[in-house]
Amino acid sequence: MSKNLCITLFISFLGILRVSGNISGPRNKTDLFSVIFTENDLDTWDPPKELKKAFPYYWSGFDEDCRPIWVGELGKWDLSKYISKGESSLKAMQKLIHQGFYRLFVSINDTPPGCQPATQIAVIYDADGFNYNQVIHGQVISFFLNVFRVYIPLFLQYMESIYFVNTNFMFKGLVEVARPISGSLMERVEVYGPNKSLWLPKLLKKLPRDQLSPKYGGNKDFKPIKSYNY
Ligand SMILES: *[C@@H]1O[C@H](CO)[C@@H](O)[C@H](O)[C@H]1NC(C)=O
Ligand SMILES: *[C@@H]1O[C@H](CO)[C@@H](O)[C@H](O)[C@H]1NC(C)=O
Ligand SMILES: *[C@@H]1O[C@H](CO)[C@@H](O)[C@H](O)[C@H]1NC(C)=O
């Protein structure tokens, strides 16, 4: 990993921290949702097939407290490709990610029978295969910053936990550096490395096996609640 890449990543992390430090006080759900999700076609919009394939994610199941568990296959997301393809492809990608967050946060309202309404979500971001070189692109960094700026009030209020798995040493190191200065969000972020035999037992202490894909210890016949990778 080049030194430049390390420095770029570190600076982008500081940027994220600075942005996330500027959070106006907690707002109520209706208020927060209507400010962030202003479009009214997020339930119905069908993204181009190629794009759906390129940004896979799914609603995996529920945890013991009926919180929705989502999985984002972050390692497969080639942000720089869609950013460099031009304005319309960038816009479509942004909308797909926006729709993904929308689905994630509205799933709170969709608890199974016999459950109290959930107030939070758990997310697994799987960085397996992530191309760290794409992060050198300035546009990818500003894209990340923007995602944080827009969604961080929702993260703070509705994320019970975020698990990054299959991250490399660089990612892990940066998060460890960031942890003490980024407050309450980082308390809910777990960063696990590439060795599955080390992180899987920890993940399964928090999330029920039968709600997860075989990649995360689940059964072969596992079916997600809703899949958005086609
Ligand atoms: C913090 O956010 C408010 C409202 O979104 C904005 O007006 C203000 O300029 C921001 N402050 C900094 C230091 O970014
Ligand atoms: C949420 O906030 C909005 C505007 O601040 C207010 O009109 C609405 O009544 C609030 N809803 C609840 C459930 O508190
Ligand atoms: C992963 O961790 C296990 C348990 O500590 C160890 O036995 C194994 O050699 C590790 N695998 C790799 C590829 O480092």
PDB file of C-alpha atoms and ligand atoms in Angstrom:
ATOM      1  CA  MET A   1       0.000   0.000   0.000  1.00  0.00           C
ATOM      2  CA  SER A   2       1.534   3.306  -0.986  1.00  0.00           C
ATOM      3  CA  LYS A   3       2.283   6.024   1.489  1.00  0.00           C
ATOM      4  CA  ASN A   4       0.274   8.497  -0.551  1.00  0.00           C
ATOM      5  CA  LEU A   5      -2.773   6.318  -0.401  1.00  0.00           C
ATOM      6  CA  CYS A   6      -2.421   6.075   3.367  1.00  0.00           C
ATOM      7  CA  ILE A   7      -2.184   9.821   3.712  1.00  0.00           C
ATOM      8  CA  THR A   8      -5.151  10.402   1.421  1.00  0.00           C
ATOM      9  CA  LEU A   9      -7.246   7.965   3.390  1.00  0.00           C
ATOM     10  CA  PHE A  10      -6.251   9.562   6.657  1.00  0.00           C
ATOM     11  CA  ILE A  11      -7.148  13.030   5.431  1.00  0.00           C
ATOM     12  CA  SER A  12     -10.472  11.803   4.175  1.00  0.00           C
ATOM     13  CA  PHE A  13     -11.159  10.281   7.574  1.00  0.00           C
ATOM     14  CA  LEU A  14     -10.405  13.552   9.288  1.00  0.00           C
ATOM     15  CA  GLY A  15     -12.806  15.181   6.854  1.00  0.00           C
ATOM     16  CA  ILE A  16     -15.512  12.733   7.793  1.00  0.00           C
ATOM     17  CA  LEU A  17     -14.925  13.388  11.477  1.00  0.00           C
ATOM     18  CA  ARG A  18     -15.092  17.118  11.001  1.00  0.00           C
ATOM     19  CA  VAL A  19     -18.323  16.832   9.073  1.00  0.00           C
ATOM     20  CA  SER A  20     -19.857  14.377  11.505  1.00  0.00           C
ATOM     21  CA  GLY A  21     -18.957  16.654  14.396  1.00  0.00           C
ATOM     22  CA  ASN A  22     -21.427  19.227  13.117  1.00  0.00           C
ATOM     23  CA  ILE A  23     -24.677  17.581  13.945  1.00  0.00           C
ATOM     24  CA  SER A  24     -27.683  19.521  14.961  1.00  0.00           C
ATOM     25  CA  GLY A  25     -29.520  18.065  17.942  1.00  0.00           C
ATOM     26  CA  PRO A  26     -31.736  14.993  17.664  1.00  0.00           C
ATOM     27  CA  ARG A  27     -34.833  15.458  15.583  1.00  0.00           C
ATOM     28  CA  ASN A  28     -37.890  13.273  15.473  1.00  0.00           C
ATOM     29  CA  LYS A  29     -38.201  10.510  12.928  1.00  0.00           C
ATOM     30  CA  THR A  30     -40.812  12.052  10.650  1.00  0.00           C
ATOM     31  CA  ASP A  31     -38.883  15.251  10.610  1.00  0.00           C
ATOM     32  CA  LEU A  32     -35.534  13.610   9.891  1.00  0.00           C
ATOM     33  CA  PHE A  33     -36.930  11.328   7.189  1.00  0.00           C
ATOM     34  CA  SER A  34     -38.764  14.089   5.387  1.00  0.00           C
ATOM     35  CA  VAL A  35     -35.660  16.255   5.319  1.00  0.00           C
ATOM     36  CA  ILE A  36     -33.428  13.517   3.923  1.00  0.00           C
ATOM     37  CA  PHE A  37     -35.764  11.507   1.714  1.00  0.00           C
ATOM     38  CA  THR A  38     -37.527  14.204  -0.254  1.00  0.00           C
ATOM     39  CA  GLU A  39     -38.172  12.164  -3.409  1.00  0.00           C
ATOM     40  CA  ASN A  40     -41.476  10.342  -3.628  1.00  0.00           C
ATOM     41  CA  ASP A  41     -40.400   7.573  -6.015  1.00  0.00           C
ATOM     42  CA  LEU A  42     -37.992   5.778  -3.680  1.00  0.00           C
ATOM     43  CA  ASP A  43     -40.403   2.878  -3.154  1.00  0.00           C
ATOM     44  CA  THR A  44     -40.986   2.340  -6.834  1.00  0.00           C
ATOM     45  CA  TRP A  45     -37.858   3.457  -8.703  1.00  0.00           C
ATOM     46  CA  ASP A  46     -36.222   0.568 -10.531  1.00  0.00           C
ATOM     47  CA  PRO A  47     -32.538   1.288 -11.131  1.00  0.00           C
ATOM     48  CA  PRO A  48     -30.807   0.188 -14.342  1.00  0.00           C
ATOM     49  CA  LYS A  49     -29.930  -3.502 -14.217  1.00  0.00           C
ATOM     50  CA  GLU A  50     -26.202  -2.934 -14.563  1.00  0.00           C
ATOM     51  CA  LEU A  51     -26.228  -0.618 -11.585  1.00  0.00           C
ATOM     52  CA  LYS A  52     -28.177  -3.035  -9.406  1.00  0.00           C
ATOM     53  CA  LYS A  53     -25.613  -5.702 -10.186  1.00  0.00           C
ATOM     54  CA  ALA A  54     -22.770  -3.334  -9.344  1.00  0.00           C
ATOM     55  CA  PHE A  55     -24.039  -2.287  -5.881  1.00  0.00           C
ATOM     56  CA  PRO A  56     -25.382  -5.400  -4.179  1.00  0.00           C
ATOM     57  CA  TYR A  57     -27.047  -5.189  -0.783  1.00  0.00           C
ATOM     58  CA  TYR A  58     -29.827  -7.040   1.012  1.00  0.00           C
ATOM     59  CA  TRP A  59     -32.079  -7.179   4.030  1.00  0.00           C
ATOM     60  CA  SER A  60     -30.750 -10.271   5.733  1.00  0.00           C
ATOM     61  CA  GLY A  61     -33.077 -10.852   8.693  1.00  0.00           C
ATOM     62  CA  PHE A  62     -33.761  -9.736  12.262  1.00  0.00           C
ATOM     63  CA  ASP A  63     -31.708  -9.840  15.434  1.00  0.00           C
ATOM     64  CA  GLU A  64     -32.964 -11.125  18.804  1.00  0.00           C
ATOM     65  CA  ASP A  65     -34.603  -7.783  19.499  1.00  0.00           C
ATOM     66  CA  CYS A  66     -36.372  -7.680  16.127  1.00  0.00           C
ATOM     67  CA  ARG A  67     -33.966  -5.154  14.679  1.00  0.00           C
ATOM     68  CA  PRO A  68     -33.556  -5.465  10.925  1.00  0.00           C
ATOM     69  CA  ILE A  69     -30.124  -6.738   9.868  1.00  0.00           C
ATOM     70  CA  TRP A  70     -28.837  -5.454   6.535  1.00  0.00           C
ATOM     71  CA  VAL A  71     -25.786  -6.481   4.537  1.00  0.00           C
ATOM     72  CA  GLY A  72     -23.954  -4.244   2.092  1.00  0.00           C
ATOM     73  CA  GLU A  73     -21.425  -5.985  -0.117  1.00  0.00           C
ATOM     74  CA  LEU A  74     -19.203  -2.951  -0.045  1.00  0.00           C
ATOM     75  CA  GLY A  75     -16.190  -4.783  -1.471  1.00  0.00           C
ATOM     76  CA  LYS A  76     -17.961  -5.146  -4.797  1.00  0.00           C
ATOM     77  CA  TRP A  77     -18.924  -1.490  -5.079  1.00  0.00           C
ATOM     78  CA  ASP A  78     -16.791   0.191  -7.690  1.00  0.00           C
ATOM     79  CA  LEU A  79     -17.599   3.799  -6.885  1.00  0.00           C
ATOM     80  CA  SER A  80     -14.799   5.287  -8.965  1.00  0.00           C
ATOM     81  CA  LYS A  81     -16.036   3.539 -12.108  1.00  0.00           C
ATOM     82  CA  TYR A  82     -19.480   5.125 -11.882  1.00  0.00           C
ATOM     83  CA  ILE A  83     -18.173   8.484 -10.772  1.00  0.00           C
ATOM     84  CA  SER A  84     -15.760   8.707 -13.699  1.00  0.00           C
ATOM     85  CA  LYS A  85     -18.357   7.605 -16.244  1.00  0.00           C
ATOM     86  CA  GLY A  86     -19.979  11.025 -16.183  1.00  0.00           C
ATOM     87  CA  GLU A  87     -22.805  13.021 -14.706  1.00  0.00           C
ATOM     88  CA  SER A  88     -25.782  10.801 -15.524  1.00  0.00           C
ATOM     89  CA  SER A  89     -24.111   7.640 -14.290  1.00  0.00           C
ATOM     90  CA  LEU A  90     -23.000   9.406 -11.117  1.00  0.00           C
ATOM     91  CA  LYS A  91     -26.539  10.667 -10.515  1.00  0.00           C
ATOM     92  CA  ALA A  92     -27.992   7.188 -11.007  1.00  0.00           C
ATOM     93  CA  MET A  93     -25.451   5.714  -8.603  1.00  0.00           C
ATOM     94  CA  GLN A  94     -26.240   8.360  -5.995  1.00  0.00           C
ATOM     95  CA  LYS A  95     -29.916   7.638  -6.333  1.00  0.00           C
ATOM     96  CA  LEU A  96     -29.362   3.899  -5.981  1.00  0.00           C
ATOM     97  CA  ILE A  97     -27.402   4.437  -2.777  1.00  0.00           C
ATOM     98  CA  HIS A  98     -30.009   6.895  -1.552  1.00  0.00           C
ATOM     99  CA  GLN A  99     -32.752   4.363  -2.238  1.00  0.00           C
ATOM    100  CA  GLY A 100     -30.676   1.771  -0.368  1.00  0.00           C
ATOM    101  CA  PHE A 101     -30.514   3.960   2.730  1.00  0.00           C
ATOM    102  CA  TYR A 102     -34.202   4.705   2.394  1.00  0.00           C
ATOM    103  CA  ARG A 103     -35.068   0.993   2.348  1.00  0.00           C
ATOM    104  CA  LEU A 104     -32.724   0.383   5.235  1.00  0.00           C
ATOM    105  CA  PHE A 105     -34.250   3.019   7.470  1.00  0.00           C
ATOM    106  CA  VAL A 106     -37.897   2.372   6.621  1.00  0.00           C
ATOM    107  CA  SER A 107     -37.378  -1.317   7.411  1.00  0.00           C
ATOM    108  CA  ILE A 108     -37.555  -0.239  11.071  1.00  0.00           C
ATOM    109  CA  ASN A 109     -41.310   0.015  10.582  1.00  0.00           C
ATOM    110  CA  ASP A 110     -41.549  -3.522   9.250  1.00  0.00           C
ATOM    111  CA  THR A 111     -41.079  -5.752  12.289  1.00  0.00           C
ATOM    112  CA  PRO A 112     -42.305  -9.356  12.246  1.00  0.00           C
ATOM    113  CA  PRO A 113     -45.501 -10.415  14.072  1.00  0.00           C
ATOM    114  CA  GLY A 114     -45.084 -10.700  17.820  1.00  0.00           C
ATOM    115  CA  CYS A 115     -42.371  -8.052  17.993  1.00  0.00           C
ATOM    116  CA  GLN A 116     -42.298  -4.630  19.538  1.00  0.00           C
ATOM    117  CA  PRO A 117     -41.672  -2.007  16.865  1.00  0.00           C
ATOM    118  CA  ALA A 118     -37.910  -1.776  16.329  1.00  0.00           C
ATOM    119  CA  THR A 119     -36.116   1.468  16.914  1.00  0.00           C
ATOM    120  CA  GLN A 120     -32.750   0.528  15.453  1.00  0.00           C
ATOM    121  CA  ILE A 121     -30.921  -1.387  12.725  1.00  0.00           C
ATOM    122  CA  ALA A 122     -27.769  -3.469  12.496  1.00  0.00           C
ATOM    123  CA  VAL A 123     -25.639  -3.410   9.356  1.00  0.00           C
ATOM    124  CA  ILE A 124     -22.801  -5.597   8.100  1.00  0.00           C
ATOM    125  CA  TYR A 125     -20.551  -4.002   5.512  1.00  0.00           C
ATOM    126  CA  ASP A 126     -18.456  -6.654   3.845  1.00  0.00           C
ATOM    127  CA  ALA A 127     -15.303  -5.136   2.382  1.00  0.00           C
ATOM    128  CA  ASP A 128     -14.158  -8.403   0.796  1.00  0.00           C
ATOM    129  CA  GLY A 129     -12.585  -7.521  -2.554  1.00  0.00           C
ATOM    130  CA  PHE A 130     -12.623  -3.765  -1.954  1.00  0.00           C
ATOM    131  CA  ASN A 131     -10.318  -1.934  -4.304  1.00  0.00           C
ATOM    132  CA  TYR A 132      -8.542   0.482  -1.978  1.00  0.00           C
ATOM    133  CA  ASN A 133      -6.886   2.228  -4.893  1.00  0.00           C
ATOM    134  CA  GLN A 134     -10.182   3.807  -5.918  1.00  0.00           C
ATOM    135  CA  VAL A 135     -10.105   5.848  -2.723  1.00  0.00           C
ATOM    136  CA  ILE A 136      -7.224   7.905  -4.157  1.00  0.00           C
ATOM    137  CA  HIS A 137      -9.661   9.633  -6.485  1.00  0.00           C
ATOM    138  CA  GLY A 138     -10.619  12.967  -5.010  1.00  0.00           C
ATOM    139  CA  GLN A 139     -14.140  12.547  -6.268  1.00  0.00           C
ATOM    140  CA  VAL A 140     -14.579   9.280  -4.429  1.00  0.00           C
ATOM    141  CA  ILE A 141     -13.492  10.976  -1.216  1.00  0.00           C
ATOM    142  CA  SER A 142     -15.895  13.853  -1.661  1.00  0.00           C
ATOM    143  CA  PHE A 143     -18.592  11.341  -2.453  1.00  0.00           C
ATOM    144  CA  PHE A 144     -17.917   9.546   0.856  1.00  0.00           C
ATOM    145  CA  LEU A 145     -17.898  12.841   2.712  1.00  0.00           C
ATOM    146  CA  ASN A 146     -21.210  13.748   1.227  1.00  0.00           C
ATOM    147  CA  VAL A 147     -22.731  10.407   2.177  1.00  0.00           C
ATOM    148  CA  PHE A 148     -21.608  10.984   5.751  1.00  0.00           C
ATOM    149  CA  ARG A 149     -22.847  14.540   5.813  1.00  0.00           C
ATOM    150  CA  VAL A 150     -26.280  13.581   4.557  1.00  0.00           C
ATOM    151  CA  TYR A 151     -26.937  10.389   6.493  1.00  0.00           C
ATOM    152  CA  ILE A 152     -25.055  10.781   9.741  1.00  0.00           C
ATOM    153  CA  PRO A 153     -28.048  12.075  11.734  1.00  0.00           C
ATOM    154  CA  LEU A 154     -29.861   8.894  10.720  1.00  0.00           C
ATOM    155  CA  PHE A 155     -26.840   6.723  11.567  1.00  0.00           C
ATOM    156  CA  LEU A 156     -26.614   8.308  14.984  1.00  0.00           C
ATOM    157  CA  GLN A 157     -30.231   7.808  15.747  1.00  0.00           C
ATOM    158  CA  TYR A 158     -31.061   4.472  14.170  1.00  0.00           C
ATOM    159  CA  MET A 159     -27.904   2.399  13.852  1.00  0.00           C
ATOM    160  CA  GLU A 160     -27.581  -0.052  16.710  1.00  0.00           C
ATOM    161  CA  SER A 161     -24.319  -1.331  15.318  1.00  0.00           C
ATOM    162  CA  ILE A 162     -22.235  -1.354  12.165  1.00  0.00           C
ATOM    163  CA  TYR A 163     -19.909  -4.273  11.515  1.00  0.00           C
ATOM    164  CA  PHE A 164     -17.194  -3.904   8.909  1.00  0.00           C
ATOM    165  CA  VAL A 165     -15.828  -7.339   8.037  1.00  0.00           C
ATOM    166  CA  ASN A 166     -12.958  -8.423   5.791  1.00  0.00           C
ATOM    167  CA  THR A 167     -11.268  -5.047   6.055  1.00  0.00           C
ATOM    168  CA  ASN A 168      -7.540  -4.787   5.521  1.00  0.00           C
ATOM    169  CA  PHE A 169      -4.984  -3.526   8.023  1.00  0.00           C
ATOM    170  CA  MET A 170      -5.131   0.017   6.678  1.00  0.00           C
ATOM    171  CA  PHE A 171      -8.853   0.396   7.121  1.00  0.00           C
ATOM    172  CA  LYS A 172      -8.687  -1.102  10.597  1.00  0.00           C
ATOM    173  CA  GLY A 173      -5.836   1.169  11.635  1.00  0.00           C
ATOM    174  CA  LEU A 174      -7.601   4.281  10.476  1.00  0.00           C
ATOM    175  CA  VAL A 175     -10.776   3.445  12.310  1.00  0.00           C
ATOM    176  CA  GLU A 176      -8.817   2.773  15.471  1.00  0.00           C
ATOM    177  CA  VAL A 177      -7.211   6.187  15.138  1.00  0.00           C
ATOM    178  CA  ALA A 178     -10.572   7.787  14.540  1.00  0.00           C
ATOM    179  CA  ARG A 179     -12.429   6.025  17.318  1.00  0.00           C
ATOM    180  CA  PRO A 180     -11.539   8.177  20.364  1.00  0.00           C
ATOM    181  CA  ILE A 181     -12.387  11.445  18.645  1.00  0.00           C
ATOM    182  CA  SER A 182     -15.564  10.560  16.836  1.00  0.00           C
ATOM    183  CA  GLY A 183     -17.875  10.088  19.760  1.00  0.00           C
ATOM    184  CA  SER A 184     -20.944   7.973  20.023  1.00  0.00           C
ATOM    185  CA  LEU A 185     -21.094   6.651  16.482  1.00  0.00           C
ATOM    186  CA  MET A 186     -17.756   4.874  16.745  1.00  0.00           C
ATOM    187  CA  GLU A 187     -18.882   3.103  19.899  1.00  0.00           C
ATOM    188  CA  ARG A 188     -21.268   1.256  17.655  1.00  0.00           C
ATOM    189  CA  VAL A 189     -18.773   0.455  14.917  1.00  0.00           C
ATOM    190  CA  GLU A 190     -16.904  -2.862  14.953  1.00  0.00           C
ATOM    191  CA  VAL A 191     -14.089  -3.314  12.481  1.00  0.00           C
ATOM    192  CA  TYR A 192     -13.046  -6.881  11.754  1.00  0.00           C
ATOM    193  CA  GLY A 193     -10.091  -7.933   9.620  1.00  0.00           C
ATOM    194  CA  PRO A 194      -9.795 -10.440   6.790  1.00  0.00           C
ATOM    195  CA  ASN A 195      -9.478 -13.589   8.944  1.00  0.00           C
ATOM    196  CA  LYS A 196     -12.969 -14.988   9.182  1.00  0.00           C
ATOM    197  CA  SER A 197     -12.106 -17.544  11.848  1.00  0.00           C
ATOM    198  CA  LEU A 198     -11.275 -14.628  14.129  1.00  0.00           C
ATOM    199  CA  TRP A 199     -14.289 -12.394  13.494  1.00  0.00           C
ATOM    200  CA  LEU A 200     -17.074 -14.869  12.883  1.00  0.00           C
ATOM    201  CA  PRO A 201     -17.406 -15.980  16.543  1.00  0.00           C
ATOM    202  CA  LYS A 202     -17.624 -12.320  17.612  1.00  0.00           C
ATOM    203  CA  LEU A 203     -20.249 -11.534  14.998  1.00  0.00           C
ATOM    204  CA  LEU A 204     -22.308 -14.563  15.982  1.00  0.00           C
ATOM    205  CA  LYS A 205     -22.310 -13.433  19.606  1.00  0.00           C
ATOM    206  CA  LYS A 206     -24.235 -10.374  18.457  1.00  0.00           C
ATOM    207  CA  LEU A 207     -26.330 -11.633  15.561  1.00  0.00           C
ATOM    208  CA  PRO A 208     -28.338 -14.866  15.254  1.00  0.00           C
ATOM    209  CA  ARG A 209     -26.825 -17.380  12.853  1.00  0.00           C
ATOM    210  CA  ASP A 210     -30.127 -18.338  11.213  1.00  0.00           C
ATOM    211  CA  GLN A 211     -30.629 -14.757  10.061  1.00  0.00           C
ATOM    212  CA  LEU A 212     -27.357 -14.651   8.159  1.00  0.00           C
ATOM    213  CA  SER A 213     -25.927 -15.870   4.882  1.00  0.00           C
ATOM    214  CA  PRO A 214     -23.532 -18.878   4.922  1.00  0.00           C
ATOM    215  CA  LYS A 215     -20.748 -16.303   4.430  1.00  0.00           C
ATOM    216  CA  TYR A 216     -21.434 -15.196   8.012  1.00  0.00           C
ATOM    217  CA  GLY A 217     -22.119 -18.580   9.543  1.00  0.00           C
ATOM    218  CA  GLY A 218     -25.700 -19.098   8.354  1.00  0.00           C
ATOM    219  CA  ASN A 219     -27.313 -22.178   6.825  1.00  0.00           C
ATOM    220  CA  LYS A 220     -27.011 -23.217   3.200  1.00  0.00           C
ATOM    221  CA  ASP A 221     -30.741 -22.739   2.653  1.00  0.00           C
ATOM    222  CA  PHE A 222     -30.655 -19.157   3.968  1.00  0.00           C
ATOM    223  CA  LYS A 223     -32.914 -16.722   2.151  1.00  0.00           C
ATOM    224  CA  PRO A 224     -32.710 -12.973   2.746  1.00  0.00           C
ATOM    225  CA  ILE A 225     -35.906 -11.090   3.481  1.00  0.00           C
ATOM    226  CA  LYS A 226     -35.309  -8.883   0.481  1.00  0.00           C
ATOM    227  CA  SER A 227     -32.439  -8.936  -1.917  1.00  0.00           C
ATOM    228  CA  TYR A 228     -31.350  -6.069  -4.088  1.00  0.00           C
ATOM    229  CA  ASN A 229     -28.537  -7.818  -5.936  1.00  0.00           C
ATOM    230  CA  TYR A 230     -29.923  -9.334  -9.067  1.00  0.00           C
TER     231      TYR A 230
HETATM  232  C1  LIG B   1     -22.995  23.120  10.657  1.00  0.00           C
HETATM  233  O1  LIG B   1     -24.282  22.875  10.088  1.00  0.00           O
HETATM  234  C2  LIG B   1     -25.050  24.048   9.931  1.00  0.00           C
HETATM  235  C3  LIG B   1     -26.453  23.632   9.448  1.00  0.00           C
HETATM  236  O2  LIG B   1     -26.436  22.521   8.594  1.00  0.00           O
HETATM  237  C4  LIG B   1     -24.344  25.003   8.973  1.00  0.00           C
HETATM  238  O3  LIG B   1     -25.107  26.157   8.799  1.00  0.00           O
HETATM  239  C5  LIG B   1     -22.983  25.353   9.544  1.00  0.00           C
HETATM  240  O4  LIG B   1     -22.275  26.155   8.639  1.00  0.00           O
HETATM  241  C6  LIG B   1     -22.176  24.075   9.824  1.00  0.00           C
HETATM  242  N1  LIG B   1     -20.939  24.429  10.522  1.00  0.00           N
HETATM  243  C7  LIG B   1     -19.752  23.957  10.133  1.00  0.00           C
HETATM  244  C8  LIG B   1     -18.589  24.366  10.973  1.00  0.00           C
HETATM  245  O5  LIG B   1     -19.611  23.227   9.163  1.00  0.00           O
HETATM  246  C1  LIG B   2     -41.827  16.054  14.549  1.00  0.00           C
HETATM  247  O1  LIG B   2     -41.339  17.357  14.266  1.00  0.00           O
HETATM  248  C2  LIG B   2     -42.207  18.121  13.432  1.00  0.00           C
HETATM  249  C3  LIG B   2     -41.522  19.432  13.100  1.00  0.00           C
HETATM  250  O2  LIG B   2     -40.502  19.761  13.972  1.00  0.00           O
HETATM  251  C4  LIG B   2     -43.542  18.324  14.147  1.00  0.00           C
HETATM  252  O3  LIG B   2     -44.418  19.060  13.312  1.00  0.00           O
HETATM  253  C5  LIG B   2     -44.155  16.958  14.436  1.00  0.00           C
HETATM  254  O4  LIG B   2     -45.351  17.109  15.162  1.00  0.00           O
HETATM  255  C6  LIG B   2     -43.191  16.107  15.243  1.00  0.00           C
HETATM  256  N1  LIG B   2     -43.728  14.766  15.378  1.00  0.00           N
HETATM  257  C7  LIG B   2     -43.723  14.092  16.519  1.00  0.00           C
HETATM  258  C8  LIG B   2     -44.284  12.715  16.467  1.00  0.00           C
HETATM  259  O5  LIG B   2     -43.229  14.543  17.539  1.00  0.00           O
HETATM  260  C1  LIG B   3      -6.701 -16.999  11.141  1.00  0.00           C
HETATM  261  O1  LIG B   3      -6.786 -17.116  12.538  1.00  0.00           O
HETATM  262  C2  LIG B   3      -6.648 -18.438  13.013  1.00  0.00           C
HETATM  263  C3  LIG B   3      -6.931 -18.439  14.517  1.00  0.00           C
HETATM  264  O2  LIG B   3      -6.085 -17.570  15.205  1.00  0.00           O
HETATM  265  C4  LIG B   3      -5.264 -18.964  12.673  1.00  0.00           C
HETATM  266  O3  LIG B   3      -5.135 -20.284  13.126  1.00  0.00           O
HETATM  267  C5  LIG B   3      -5.082 -18.896  11.166  1.00  0.00           C
HETATM  268  O4  LIG B   3      -3.769 -19.292  10.822  1.00  0.00           O
HETATM  269  C6  LIG B   3      -5.369 -17.501  10.646  1.00  0.00           C
HETATM  270  N1  LIG B   3      -5.372 -17.519   9.194  1.00  0.00           N
HETATM  271  C7  LIG B   3      -4.636 -16.701   8.476  1.00  0.00           C
HETATM  272  C8  LIG B   3      -4.754 -16.830   6.989  1.00  0.00           C
HETATM  273  O5  LIG B   3      -3.898 -15.863   8.984  1.00  0.00           O
END
